[in-house]
Amino acid sequence: FTIGRLDIAPNAPSVVAERASFSIDLRHPDAAVLTQLGDAVAATCARQAGSCEVTVTELSCAMPQRFDAALQARLAGSAARLGV
């Protein structure tokens, strides 16, 4: 996963943040694993929240796609011919 965006308020030095928002980009080649990881986000955040309020909102969902094997082979052959 990656944290794609982080928004802290107030965003000022020496001030305790009142709110923090961030996005998580989860990826995995296995759709079942990806679904399991995505389903665990809310519970994981809730367990770590302490006395803070946590809200989890799913913004989008895209299952993994396999890159065409024949195209992969052509790209690998082209790269090898170019010495890349």
PDB file of C-alpha atoms in Angstrom:
ATOM      1  CA  PHE A   1       0.000   0.000   0.000  1.00  0.00           C
ATOM      2  CA  THR A   2       0.936   3.629  -0.345  1.00  0.00           C
ATOM      3  CA  ILE A   3      -0.348   6.737   1.364  1.00  0.00           C
ATOM      4  CA  GLY A   4      -1.317   8.888  -1.596  1.00  0.00           C
ATOM      5  CA  ARG A   5      -2.439  12.049   0.153  1.00  0.00           C
ATOM      6  CA  LEU A   6      -2.033  13.445   3.660  1.00  0.00           C
ATOM      7  CA  ASP A   7      -4.013  16.445   4.911  1.00  0.00           C
ATOM      8  CA  ILE A   8      -3.407  17.728   8.456  1.00  0.00           C
ATOM      9  CA  ALA A   9      -5.412  20.511  10.105  1.00  0.00           C
ATOM     10  CA  PRO A  10      -4.324  22.844  11.326  1.00  0.00           C
ATOM     11  CA  ASN A  11      -1.167  22.425   9.308  1.00  0.00           C
ATOM     12  CA  ALA A  12       1.055  24.577  11.489  1.00  0.00           C
ATOM     13  CA  PRO A  13       4.301  24.015  13.383  1.00  0.00           C
ATOM     14  CA  SER A  14       4.030  23.478  17.132  1.00  0.00           C
ATOM     15  CA  VAL A  15       0.249  22.931  16.973  1.00  0.00           C
ATOM     16  CA  VAL A  16      -1.385  19.638  17.899  1.00  0.00           C
ATOM     17  CA  ALA A  17      -3.356  18.460  14.890  1.00  0.00           C
ATOM     18  CA  GLU A  18      -7.136  18.466  15.223  1.00  0.00           C
ATOM     19  CA  ARG A  19      -7.744  16.349  12.129  1.00  0.00           C
ATOM     20  CA  ALA A  20      -5.737  14.115   9.822  1.00  0.00           C
ATOM     21  CA  SER A  21      -7.026  12.701   6.538  1.00  0.00           C
ATOM     22  CA  PHE A  22      -5.159  10.393   4.214  1.00  0.00           C
ATOM     23  CA  SER A  23      -5.756   8.062   1.316  1.00  0.00           C
ATOM     24  CA  ILE A  24      -4.521   4.490   1.066  1.00  0.00           C
ATOM     25  CA  ASP A  25      -3.842   2.861  -2.289  1.00  0.00           C
ATOM     26  CA  LEU A  26      -3.903  -0.926  -1.852  1.00  0.00           C
ATOM     27  CA  ARG A  27      -2.634  -3.190  -4.628  1.00  0.00           C
ATOM     28  CA  HIS A  28      -2.141  -6.935  -4.897  1.00  0.00           C
ATOM     29  CA  PRO A  29      -2.127  -9.281  -7.890  1.00  0.00           C
ATOM     30  CA  ASP A  30      -4.589 -11.677  -6.158  1.00  0.00           C
ATOM     31  CA  ALA A  31      -8.152 -10.285  -6.015  1.00  0.00           C
ATOM     32  CA  ALA A  32      -9.039 -12.322  -2.908  1.00  0.00           C
ATOM     33  CA  VAL A  33      -6.027 -11.003  -0.999  1.00  0.00           C
ATOM     34  CA  LEU A  34      -6.763  -7.450  -2.165  1.00  0.00           C
ATOM     35  CA  THR A  35     -10.363  -7.751  -0.948  1.00  0.00           C
ATOM     36  CA  GLN A  36      -9.210  -9.164   2.402  1.00  0.00           C
ATOM     37  CA  LEU A  37      -6.733  -6.307   2.864  1.00  0.00           C
ATOM     38  CA  GLY A  38      -9.324  -3.700   1.912  1.00  0.00           C
ATOM     39  CA  ASP A  39     -11.874  -5.194   4.299  1.00  0.00           C
ATOM     40  CA  ALA A  40      -9.339  -4.968   7.150  1.00  0.00           C
ATOM     41  CA  VAL A  41      -8.632  -1.221   6.797  1.00  0.00           C
ATOM     42  CA  ALA A  42     -11.555   0.060   8.910  1.00  0.00           C
ATOM     43  CA  ALA A  43     -10.967  -2.418  11.744  1.00  0.00           C
ATOM     44  CA  THR A  44      -7.223  -1.738  11.737  1.00  0.00           C
ATOM     45  CA  CYS A  45      -7.794   2.020  11.946  1.00  0.00           C
ATOM     46  CA  ALA A  46     -10.379   1.574  14.720  1.00  0.00           C
ATOM     47  CA  ARG A  47      -7.988  -0.575  16.784  1.00  0.00           C
ATOM     48  CA  GLN A  48      -5.293   2.112  16.553  1.00  0.00           C
ATOM     49  CA  ALA A  49      -7.572   5.129  17.128  1.00  0.00           C
ATOM     50  CA  GLY A  50      -7.307   5.309  20.902  1.00  0.00           C
ATOM     51  CA  SER A  51      -9.603   8.158  21.986  1.00  0.00           C
ATOM     52  CA  CYS A  52      -9.768   9.610  18.466  1.00  0.00           C
ATOM     53  CA  GLU A  53     -12.750   9.333  16.143  1.00  0.00           C
ATOM     54  CA  VAL A  54     -12.071   7.413  12.924  1.00  0.00           C
ATOM     55  CA  THR A  55     -14.067   7.421   9.720  1.00  0.00           C
ATOM     56  CA  VAL A  56     -13.142   5.179   6.773  1.00  0.00           C
ATOM     57  CA  THR A  57     -14.626   5.872   3.339  1.00  0.00           C
ATOM     58  CA  GLU A  58     -13.906   3.735   0.288  1.00  0.00           C
ATOM     59  CA  LEU A  59     -13.302   6.086  -2.645  1.00  0.00           C
ATOM     60  CA  SER A  60     -12.853   3.532  -5.408  1.00  0.00           C
ATOM     61  CA  CYS A  61     -12.220  -0.134  -6.011  1.00  0.00           C
ATOM     62  CA  ALA A  62     -10.465  -1.793  -8.939  1.00  0.00           C
ATOM     63  CA  MET A  63      -9.578  -5.461  -9.047  1.00  0.00           C
ATOM     64  CA  PRO A  64      -6.160  -6.495 -10.400  1.00  0.00           C
ATOM     65  CA  GLN A  65      -5.755  -7.135 -14.104  1.00  0.00           C
ATOM     66  CA  ARG A  66      -3.254  -9.488 -15.735  1.00  0.00           C
ATOM     67  CA  PHE A  67      -1.079  -7.946 -18.413  1.00  0.00           C
ATOM     68  CA  ASP A  68      -1.410  -9.918 -21.633  1.00  0.00           C
ATOM     69  CA  ALA A  69       1.325 -12.613 -21.683  1.00  0.00           C
ATOM     70  CA  ALA A  70       1.983 -12.261 -25.431  1.00  0.00           C
ATOM     71  CA  LEU A  71       2.442  -8.513 -25.072  1.00  0.00           C
ATOM     72  CA  GLN A  72       4.744  -9.058 -22.088  1.00  0.00           C
ATOM     73  CA  ALA A  73       6.896 -11.356 -24.226  1.00  0.00           C
ATOM     74  CA  ARG A  74       7.043  -8.831 -27.075  1.00  0.00           C
ATOM     75  CA  LEU A  75       8.047  -6.040 -24.690  1.00  0.00           C
ATOM     76  CA  ALA A  76      10.706  -8.222 -23.066  1.00  0.00           C
ATOM     77  CA  GLY A  77      12.089  -9.170 -26.497  1.00  0.00           C
ATOM     78  CA  SER A  78      12.193  -5.523 -27.588  1.00  0.00           C
ATOM     79  CA  ALA A  79      13.908  -4.496 -24.374  1.00  0.00           C
ATOM     80  CA  ALA A  80      16.484  -7.287 -24.766  1.00  0.00           C
ATOM     81  CA  ARG A  81      17.232  -6.203 -28.352  1.00  0.00           C
ATOM     82  CA  LEU A  82      17.749  -2.640 -27.102  1.00  0.00           C
ATOM     83  CA  GLY A  83      19.948  -3.828 -24.227  1.00  0.00           C
ATOM     84  CA  VAL A  84      17.529  -2.452 -21.649  1.00  0.00           C
TER      85      VAL A  84
END
